[in-house]
Short mmCIF file of the C-alpha atoms (twelve columns), coordinates in Angstrom:
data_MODEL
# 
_entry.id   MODEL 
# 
loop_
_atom_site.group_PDB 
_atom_site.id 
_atom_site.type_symbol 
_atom_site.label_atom_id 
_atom_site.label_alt_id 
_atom_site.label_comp_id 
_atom_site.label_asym_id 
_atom_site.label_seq_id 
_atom_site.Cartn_x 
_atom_site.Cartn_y 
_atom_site.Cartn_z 
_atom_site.pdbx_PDB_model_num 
ATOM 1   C CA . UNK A 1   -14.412 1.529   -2.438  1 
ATOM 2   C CA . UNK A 2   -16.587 4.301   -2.755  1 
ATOM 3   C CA . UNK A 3   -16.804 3.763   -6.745  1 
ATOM 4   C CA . UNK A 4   -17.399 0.202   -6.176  1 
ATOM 5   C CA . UNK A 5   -20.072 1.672   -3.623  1 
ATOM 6   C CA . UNK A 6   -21.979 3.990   -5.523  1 
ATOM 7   C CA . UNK A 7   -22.164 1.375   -8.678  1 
ATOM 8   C CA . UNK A 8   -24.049 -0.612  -6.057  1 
ATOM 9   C CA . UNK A 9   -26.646 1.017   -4.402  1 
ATOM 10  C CA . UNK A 10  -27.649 2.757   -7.504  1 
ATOM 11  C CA . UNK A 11  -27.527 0.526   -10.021 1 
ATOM 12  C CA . UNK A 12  -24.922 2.556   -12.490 1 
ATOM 13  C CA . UNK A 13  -21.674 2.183   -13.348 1 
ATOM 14  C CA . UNK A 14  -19.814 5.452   -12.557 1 
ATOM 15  C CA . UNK A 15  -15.936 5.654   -13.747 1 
ATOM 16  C CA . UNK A 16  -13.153 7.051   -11.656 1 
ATOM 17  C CA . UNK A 17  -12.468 11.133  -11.491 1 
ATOM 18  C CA . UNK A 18  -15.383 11.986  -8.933  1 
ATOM 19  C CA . UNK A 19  -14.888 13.915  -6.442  1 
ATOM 20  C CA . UNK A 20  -15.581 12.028  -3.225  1 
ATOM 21  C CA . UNK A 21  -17.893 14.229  -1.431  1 
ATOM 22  C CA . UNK A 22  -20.070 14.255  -4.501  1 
ATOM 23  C CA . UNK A 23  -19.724 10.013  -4.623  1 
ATOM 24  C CA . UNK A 24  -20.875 10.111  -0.879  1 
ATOM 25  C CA . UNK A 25  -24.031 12.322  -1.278  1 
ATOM 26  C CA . UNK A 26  -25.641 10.120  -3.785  1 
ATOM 27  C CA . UNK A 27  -24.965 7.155   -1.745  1 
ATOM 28  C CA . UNK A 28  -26.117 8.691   1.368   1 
ATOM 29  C CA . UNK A 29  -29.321 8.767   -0.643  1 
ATOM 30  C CA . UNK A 30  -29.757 5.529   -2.111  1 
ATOM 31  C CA . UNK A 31  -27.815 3.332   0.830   1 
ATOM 32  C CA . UNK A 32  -30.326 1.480   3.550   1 
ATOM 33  C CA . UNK A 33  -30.670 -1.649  5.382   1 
ATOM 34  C CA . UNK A 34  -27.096 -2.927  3.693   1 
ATOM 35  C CA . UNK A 35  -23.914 -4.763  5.131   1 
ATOM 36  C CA . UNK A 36  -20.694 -3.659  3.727   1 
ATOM 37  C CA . UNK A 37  -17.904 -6.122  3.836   1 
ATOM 38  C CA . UNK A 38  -14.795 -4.789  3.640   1 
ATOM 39  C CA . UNK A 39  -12.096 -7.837  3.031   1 
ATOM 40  C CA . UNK A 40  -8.164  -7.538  3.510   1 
ATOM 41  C CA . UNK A 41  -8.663  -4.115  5.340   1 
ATOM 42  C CA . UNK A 42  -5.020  -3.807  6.039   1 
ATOM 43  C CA . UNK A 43  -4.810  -2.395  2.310   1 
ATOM 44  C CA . UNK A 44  -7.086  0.494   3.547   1 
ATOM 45  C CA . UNK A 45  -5.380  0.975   6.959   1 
ATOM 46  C CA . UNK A 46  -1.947  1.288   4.797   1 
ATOM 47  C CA . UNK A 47  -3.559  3.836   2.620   1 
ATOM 48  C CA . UNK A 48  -5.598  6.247   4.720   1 
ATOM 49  C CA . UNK A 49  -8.770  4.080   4.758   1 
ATOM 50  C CA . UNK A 50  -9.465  6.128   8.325   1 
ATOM 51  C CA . UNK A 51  -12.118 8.801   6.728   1 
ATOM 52  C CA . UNK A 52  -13.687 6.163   4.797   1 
ATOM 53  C CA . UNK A 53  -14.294 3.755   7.723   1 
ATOM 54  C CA . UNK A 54  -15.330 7.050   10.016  1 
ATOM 55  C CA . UNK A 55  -18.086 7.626   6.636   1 
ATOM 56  C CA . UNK A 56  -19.204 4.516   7.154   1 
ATOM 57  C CA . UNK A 57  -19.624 3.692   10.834  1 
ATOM 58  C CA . UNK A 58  -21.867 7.145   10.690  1 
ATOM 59  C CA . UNK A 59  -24.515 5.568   8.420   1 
ATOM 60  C CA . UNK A 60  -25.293 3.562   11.362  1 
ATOM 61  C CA . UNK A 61  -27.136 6.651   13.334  1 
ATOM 62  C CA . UNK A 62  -29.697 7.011   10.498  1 
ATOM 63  C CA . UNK A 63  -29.880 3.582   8.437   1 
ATOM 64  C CA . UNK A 64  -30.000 0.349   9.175   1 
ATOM 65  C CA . UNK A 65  -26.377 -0.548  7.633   1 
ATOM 66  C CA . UNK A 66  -23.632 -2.610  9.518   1 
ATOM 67  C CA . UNK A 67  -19.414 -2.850  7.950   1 
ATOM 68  C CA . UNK A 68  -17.933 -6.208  8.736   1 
ATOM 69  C CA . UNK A 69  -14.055 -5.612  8.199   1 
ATOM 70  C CA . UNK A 70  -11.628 -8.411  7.801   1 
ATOM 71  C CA . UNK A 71  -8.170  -8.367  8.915   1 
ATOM 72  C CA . UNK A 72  -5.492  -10.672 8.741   1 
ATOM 73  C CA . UNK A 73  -2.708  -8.883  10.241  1 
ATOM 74  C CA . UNK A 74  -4.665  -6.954  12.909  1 
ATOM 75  C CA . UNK A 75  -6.366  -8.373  15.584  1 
ATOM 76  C CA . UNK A 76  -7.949  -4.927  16.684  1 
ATOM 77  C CA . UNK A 77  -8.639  -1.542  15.189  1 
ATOM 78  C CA . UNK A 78  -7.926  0.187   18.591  1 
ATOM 79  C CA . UNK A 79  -4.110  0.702   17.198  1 
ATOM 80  C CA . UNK A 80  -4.885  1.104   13.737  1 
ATOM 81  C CA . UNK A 81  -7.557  3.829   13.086  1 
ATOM 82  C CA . UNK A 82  -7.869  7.148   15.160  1 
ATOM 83  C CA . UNK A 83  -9.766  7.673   18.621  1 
ATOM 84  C CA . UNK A 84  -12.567 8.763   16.524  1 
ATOM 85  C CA . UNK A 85  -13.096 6.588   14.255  1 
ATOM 86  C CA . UNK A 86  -12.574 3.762   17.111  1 
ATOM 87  C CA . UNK A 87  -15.361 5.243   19.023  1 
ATOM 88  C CA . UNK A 88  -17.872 5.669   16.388  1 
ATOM 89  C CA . UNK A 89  -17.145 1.936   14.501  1 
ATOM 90  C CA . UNK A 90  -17.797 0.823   17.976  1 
ATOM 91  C CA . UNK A 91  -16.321 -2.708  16.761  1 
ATOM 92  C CA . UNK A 92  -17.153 -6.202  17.972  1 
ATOM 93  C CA . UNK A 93  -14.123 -8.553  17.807  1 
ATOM 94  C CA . UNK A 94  -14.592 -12.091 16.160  1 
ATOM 95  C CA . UNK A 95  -11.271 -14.376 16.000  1 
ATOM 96  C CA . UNK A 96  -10.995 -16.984 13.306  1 
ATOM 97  C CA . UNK A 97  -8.888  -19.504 14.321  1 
ATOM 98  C CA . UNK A 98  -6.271  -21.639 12.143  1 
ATOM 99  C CA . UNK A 99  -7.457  -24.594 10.374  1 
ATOM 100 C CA . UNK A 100 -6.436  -27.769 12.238  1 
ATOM 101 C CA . UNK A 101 -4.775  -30.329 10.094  1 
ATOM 102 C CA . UNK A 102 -7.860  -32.668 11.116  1 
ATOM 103 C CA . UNK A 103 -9.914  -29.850 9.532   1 
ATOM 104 C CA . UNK A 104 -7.864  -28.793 6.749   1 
ATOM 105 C CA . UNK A 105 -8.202  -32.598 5.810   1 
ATOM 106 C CA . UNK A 106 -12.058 -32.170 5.692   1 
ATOM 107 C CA . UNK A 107 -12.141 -29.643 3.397   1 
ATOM 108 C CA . UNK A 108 -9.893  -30.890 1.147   1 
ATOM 109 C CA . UNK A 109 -11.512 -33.970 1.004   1 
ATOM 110 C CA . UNK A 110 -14.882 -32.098 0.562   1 
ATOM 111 C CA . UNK A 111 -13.223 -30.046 -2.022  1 
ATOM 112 C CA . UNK A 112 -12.126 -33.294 -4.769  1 
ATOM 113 C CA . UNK A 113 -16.094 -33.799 -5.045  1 
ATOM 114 C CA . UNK A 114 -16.022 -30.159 -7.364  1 
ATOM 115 C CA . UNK A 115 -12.799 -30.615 -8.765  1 
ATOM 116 C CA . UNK A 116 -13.327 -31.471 -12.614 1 
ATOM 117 C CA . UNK A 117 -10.782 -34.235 -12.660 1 
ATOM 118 C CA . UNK A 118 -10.850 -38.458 -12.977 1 
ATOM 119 C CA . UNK A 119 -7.872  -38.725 -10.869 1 
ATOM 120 C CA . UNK A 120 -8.083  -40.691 -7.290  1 
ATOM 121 C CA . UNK A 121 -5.879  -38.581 -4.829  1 
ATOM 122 C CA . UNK A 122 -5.143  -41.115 -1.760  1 
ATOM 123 C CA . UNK A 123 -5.646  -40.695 1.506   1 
ATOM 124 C CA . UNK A 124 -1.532  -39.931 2.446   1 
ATOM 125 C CA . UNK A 125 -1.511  -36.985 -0.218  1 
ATOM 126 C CA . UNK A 126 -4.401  -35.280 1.819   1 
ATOM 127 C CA . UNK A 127 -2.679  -35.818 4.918   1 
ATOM 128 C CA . UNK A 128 1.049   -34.804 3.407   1 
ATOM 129 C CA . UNK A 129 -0.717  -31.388 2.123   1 
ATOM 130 C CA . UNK A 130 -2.653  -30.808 5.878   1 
ATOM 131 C CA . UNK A 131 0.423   -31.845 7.572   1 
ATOM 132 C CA . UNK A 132 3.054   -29.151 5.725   1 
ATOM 133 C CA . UNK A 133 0.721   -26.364 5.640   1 
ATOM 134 C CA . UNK A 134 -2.455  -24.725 7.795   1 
ATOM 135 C CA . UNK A 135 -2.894  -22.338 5.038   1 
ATOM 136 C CA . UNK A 136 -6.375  -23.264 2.927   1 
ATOM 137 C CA . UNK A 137 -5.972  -20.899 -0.274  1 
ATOM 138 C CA . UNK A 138 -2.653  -22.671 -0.679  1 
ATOM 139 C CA . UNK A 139 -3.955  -25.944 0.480   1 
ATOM 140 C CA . UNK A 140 -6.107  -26.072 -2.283  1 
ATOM 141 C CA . UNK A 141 -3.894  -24.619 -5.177  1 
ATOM 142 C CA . UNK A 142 -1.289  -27.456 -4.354  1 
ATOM 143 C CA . UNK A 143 -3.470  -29.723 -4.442  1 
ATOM 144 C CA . UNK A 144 -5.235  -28.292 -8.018  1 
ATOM 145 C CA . UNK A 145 -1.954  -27.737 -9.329  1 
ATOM 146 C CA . UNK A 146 -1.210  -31.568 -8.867  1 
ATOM 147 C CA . UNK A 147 -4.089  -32.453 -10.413 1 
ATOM 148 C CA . UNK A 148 -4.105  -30.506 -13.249 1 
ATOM 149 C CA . UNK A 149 -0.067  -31.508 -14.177 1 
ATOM 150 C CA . UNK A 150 0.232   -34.899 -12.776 1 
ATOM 151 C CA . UNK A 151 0.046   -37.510 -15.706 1 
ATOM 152 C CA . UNK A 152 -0.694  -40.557 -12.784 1 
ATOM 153 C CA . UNK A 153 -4.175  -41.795 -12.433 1 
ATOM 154 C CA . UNK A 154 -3.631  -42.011 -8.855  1 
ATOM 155 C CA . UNK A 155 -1.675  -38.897 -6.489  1 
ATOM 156 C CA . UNK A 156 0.222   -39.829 -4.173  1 
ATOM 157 C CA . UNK A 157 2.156   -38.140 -1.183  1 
ATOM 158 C CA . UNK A 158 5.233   -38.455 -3.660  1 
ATOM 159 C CA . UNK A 159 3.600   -36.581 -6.302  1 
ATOM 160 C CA . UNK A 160 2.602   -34.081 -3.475  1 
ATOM 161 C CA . UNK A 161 6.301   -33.375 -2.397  1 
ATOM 162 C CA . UNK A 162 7.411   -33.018 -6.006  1 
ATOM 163 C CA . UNK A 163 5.189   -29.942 -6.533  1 
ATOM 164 C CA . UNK A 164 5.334   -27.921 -3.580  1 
ATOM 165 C CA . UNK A 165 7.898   -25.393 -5.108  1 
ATOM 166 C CA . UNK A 166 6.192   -24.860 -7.824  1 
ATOM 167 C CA . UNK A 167 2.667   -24.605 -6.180  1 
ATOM 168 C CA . UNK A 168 4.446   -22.004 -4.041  1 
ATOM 169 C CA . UNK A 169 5.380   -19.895 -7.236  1 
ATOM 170 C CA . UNK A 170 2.183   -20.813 -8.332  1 
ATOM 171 C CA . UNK A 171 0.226   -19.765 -5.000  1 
ATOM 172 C CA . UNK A 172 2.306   -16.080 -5.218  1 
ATOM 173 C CA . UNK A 173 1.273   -15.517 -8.666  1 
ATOM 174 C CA . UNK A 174 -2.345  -16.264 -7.748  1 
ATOM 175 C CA . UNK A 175 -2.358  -13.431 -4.675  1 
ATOM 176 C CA . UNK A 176 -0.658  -11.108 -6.868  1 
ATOM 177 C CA . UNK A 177 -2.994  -11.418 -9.964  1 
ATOM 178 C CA . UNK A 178 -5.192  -8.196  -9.159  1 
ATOM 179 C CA . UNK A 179 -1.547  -6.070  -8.515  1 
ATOM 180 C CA . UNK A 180 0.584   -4.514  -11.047 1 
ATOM 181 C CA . UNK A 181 3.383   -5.910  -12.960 1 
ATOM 182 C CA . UNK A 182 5.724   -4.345  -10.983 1 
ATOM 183 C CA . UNK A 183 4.544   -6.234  -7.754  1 
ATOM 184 C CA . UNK A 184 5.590   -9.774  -9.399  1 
ATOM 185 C CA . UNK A 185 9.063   -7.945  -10.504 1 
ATOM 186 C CA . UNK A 186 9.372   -6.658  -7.031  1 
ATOM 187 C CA . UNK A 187 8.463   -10.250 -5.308  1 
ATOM 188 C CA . UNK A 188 11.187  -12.181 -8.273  1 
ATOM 189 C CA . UNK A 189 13.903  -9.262  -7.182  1 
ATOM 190 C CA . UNK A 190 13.672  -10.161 -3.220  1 
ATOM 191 C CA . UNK A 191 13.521  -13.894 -4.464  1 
ATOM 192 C CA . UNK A 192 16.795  -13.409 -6.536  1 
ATOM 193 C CA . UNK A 193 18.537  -12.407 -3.552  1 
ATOM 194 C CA . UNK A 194 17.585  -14.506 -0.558  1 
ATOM 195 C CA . UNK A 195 16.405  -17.677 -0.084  1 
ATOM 196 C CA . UNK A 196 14.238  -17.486 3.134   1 
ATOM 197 C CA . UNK A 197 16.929  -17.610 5.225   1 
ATOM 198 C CA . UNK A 198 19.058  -14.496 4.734   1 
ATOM 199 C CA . UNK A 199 17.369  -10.991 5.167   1 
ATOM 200 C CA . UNK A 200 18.618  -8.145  2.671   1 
ATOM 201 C CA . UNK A 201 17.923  -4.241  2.866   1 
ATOM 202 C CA . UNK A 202 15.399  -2.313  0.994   1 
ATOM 203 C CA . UNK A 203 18.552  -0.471  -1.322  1 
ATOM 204 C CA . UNK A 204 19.667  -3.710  -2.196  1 
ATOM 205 C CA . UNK A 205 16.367  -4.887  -3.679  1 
ATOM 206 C CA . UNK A 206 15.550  -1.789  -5.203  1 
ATOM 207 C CA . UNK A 207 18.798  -2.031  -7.391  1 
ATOM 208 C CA . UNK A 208 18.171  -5.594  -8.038  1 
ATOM 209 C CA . UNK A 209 14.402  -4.097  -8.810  1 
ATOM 210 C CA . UNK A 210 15.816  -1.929  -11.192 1 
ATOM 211 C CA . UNK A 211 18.152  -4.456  -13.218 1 
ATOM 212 C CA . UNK A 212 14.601  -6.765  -13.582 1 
ATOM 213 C CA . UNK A 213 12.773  -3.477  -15.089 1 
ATOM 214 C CA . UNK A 214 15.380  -3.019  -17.526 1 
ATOM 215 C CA . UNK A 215 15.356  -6.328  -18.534 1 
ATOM 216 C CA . UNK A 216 11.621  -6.952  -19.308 1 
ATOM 217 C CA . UNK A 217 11.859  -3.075  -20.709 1 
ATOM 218 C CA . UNK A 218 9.797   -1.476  -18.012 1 
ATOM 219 C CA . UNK A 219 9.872   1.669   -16.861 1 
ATOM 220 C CA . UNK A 220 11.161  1.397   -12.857 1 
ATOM 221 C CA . UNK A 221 9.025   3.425   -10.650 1 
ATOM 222 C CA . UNK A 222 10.375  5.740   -7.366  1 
ATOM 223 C CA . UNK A 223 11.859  4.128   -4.081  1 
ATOM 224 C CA . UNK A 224 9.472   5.945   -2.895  1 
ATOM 225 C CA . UNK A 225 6.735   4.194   -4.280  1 
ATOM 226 C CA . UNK A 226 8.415   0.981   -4.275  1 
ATOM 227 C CA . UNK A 227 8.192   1.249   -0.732  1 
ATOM 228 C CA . UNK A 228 4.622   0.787   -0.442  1 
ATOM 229 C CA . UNK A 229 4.710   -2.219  -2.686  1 
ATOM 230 C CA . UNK A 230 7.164   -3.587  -0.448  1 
ATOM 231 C CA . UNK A 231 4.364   -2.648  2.273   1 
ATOM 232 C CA . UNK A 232 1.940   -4.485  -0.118  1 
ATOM 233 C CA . UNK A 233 3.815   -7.745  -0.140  1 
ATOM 234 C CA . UNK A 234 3.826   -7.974  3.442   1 
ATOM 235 C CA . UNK A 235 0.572   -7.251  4.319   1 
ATOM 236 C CA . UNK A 236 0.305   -10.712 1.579   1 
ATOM 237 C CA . UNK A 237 2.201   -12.454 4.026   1 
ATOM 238 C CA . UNK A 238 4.667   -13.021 1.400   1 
ATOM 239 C CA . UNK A 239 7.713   -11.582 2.682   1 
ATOM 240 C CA . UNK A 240 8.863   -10.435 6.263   1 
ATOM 241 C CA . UNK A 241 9.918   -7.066  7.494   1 
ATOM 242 C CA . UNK A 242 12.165  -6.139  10.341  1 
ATOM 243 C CA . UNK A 243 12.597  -2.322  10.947  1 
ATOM 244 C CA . UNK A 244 16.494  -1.111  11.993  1 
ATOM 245 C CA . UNK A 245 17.839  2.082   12.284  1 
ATOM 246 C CA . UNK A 246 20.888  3.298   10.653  1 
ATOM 247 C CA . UNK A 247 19.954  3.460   6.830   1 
ATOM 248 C CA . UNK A 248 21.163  5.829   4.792   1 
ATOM 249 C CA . UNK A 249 17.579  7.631   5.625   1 
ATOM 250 C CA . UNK A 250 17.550  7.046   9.562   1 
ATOM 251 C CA . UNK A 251 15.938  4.071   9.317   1 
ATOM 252 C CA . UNK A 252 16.223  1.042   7.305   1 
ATOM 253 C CA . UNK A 253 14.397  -2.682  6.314   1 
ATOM 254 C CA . UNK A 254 15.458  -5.950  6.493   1 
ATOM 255 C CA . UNK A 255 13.140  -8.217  4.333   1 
ATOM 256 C CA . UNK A 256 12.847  -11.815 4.610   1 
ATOM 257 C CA . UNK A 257 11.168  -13.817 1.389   1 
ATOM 258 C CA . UNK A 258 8.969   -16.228 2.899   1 
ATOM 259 C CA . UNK A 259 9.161   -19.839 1.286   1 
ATOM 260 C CA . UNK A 260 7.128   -21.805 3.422   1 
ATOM 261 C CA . UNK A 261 3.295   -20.482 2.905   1 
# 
């Protein structure tokens, strides 16, 4: 973030390898009258974003600069950051409600008018896709995904049904595209062995993890680090995570694939 910071307000590209006291200085000297947005925040929470948001609530007592975080898993930073940081963010709350499936049907309707496609989608597809999900990003790739493989001239709610498994694979790929190959292997080795209804432990997905690797002749990484992948696919809302104790470690996960987006 800083790196993506720096190549900002100064107008240079700057690689990776700086130190980042020496990143900070030169933005403290270029950086005025800006708003930072910082979207999916939970990534930074789960990876000691707590100095960085601290850095950046400070620039507030001597420029004119304002952070808008966005969260999907936290409602409130009060739990998430320390007493410190809390105090000096100073944060005002805004909650964005659900789409409705009234609303969902508006923008999906809107969205046909920039789709590049000759096909007429009819009124019961719209309201099949609104009525199975709340979910716009995946709202949208279902629908595209019909589109674009759907040899009709005219979707229907039938064609709709058809491809909702695959727009789900489809809809997982397209949240993991920025991540690292071993995300997707990780996500296909929980989806080997549950089916949305049966939860299985972290050592039995890290063996079936493992097996995947050595089949697409990649080199497996740590539990260790595994574990914040797993971390990673749940703060994607793409699997569920229930905390037990009485691993092999003291504690233990139970993780849940979710199939229903």
């Amino acid at each position: 973030i800083l790196q993506q910071l720096y190549n900002a307000v100064t107008g240079d590209e700057i690689g990776t390898g700086h130190h980042p006291a020496e990143l900070k200085e030169t933005i403290d000297d270029h950086l005025a009258n800006a708003v930072i947005v910082l979207d999916e925040i939970d990534f930074l929470l789960a990876n000691g974003g707590d100095d960085l948001l601290y850095y950046l609530s400070r620039q507030t007592h001597d420029t004119q600069v304002s952070t808008i975080s966005i969260s999907a898993n936290h409602p409130d930073l009060i739990d998430e950051v320390d007493d410190r940081t809390y105090s000096s963010l100073h944060p005002h709350r805004i909650t964005v409600d659900p789409y409705t499936e009234s609303e969902l049907r508006g923008v999906l309707t809107a969205k046909l008018d920039s789709f590049d496609t000759t096909k007429t989608v009819t009124p019961d597809a719209i309201h099949e896709i609104a009525a199975t999900t709340t979910n716009a990003r995946f709202a949208l790739i279902w629908l595209q995904h019909v589109l674009a493989t759907t040899e009709d001239s005219v979707v229907t709610a039938d064609h709709i049904n058809a491809m909702y498994a695959t727009a789900v694979t489809r809809y997982r790929s397209r949240l993991l595209q920025d991540f690292t190959p071993h995300h997707h292997i990780l996500l296909n080795a929980i989806a080997d062995l549950t089916d949305g209804t049966d939860a299985v432990n972290t050592g039995d997905v890290y063996n079936r993890y493992q097996t995947r690797c050595r089949k697409t002749e990649q080199d497996c990484l740590t539990e260790r680090r595994l574990s914040d992948f797993i971390t990673h696919l749940n703060l994607l809302n793409l699997i569920d995570i229930d905390h037990y104790e009485g691993g092999t470690t003291g504690k233990t996960r139970h993780i849940t694939l979710i199939t229903e987006p």
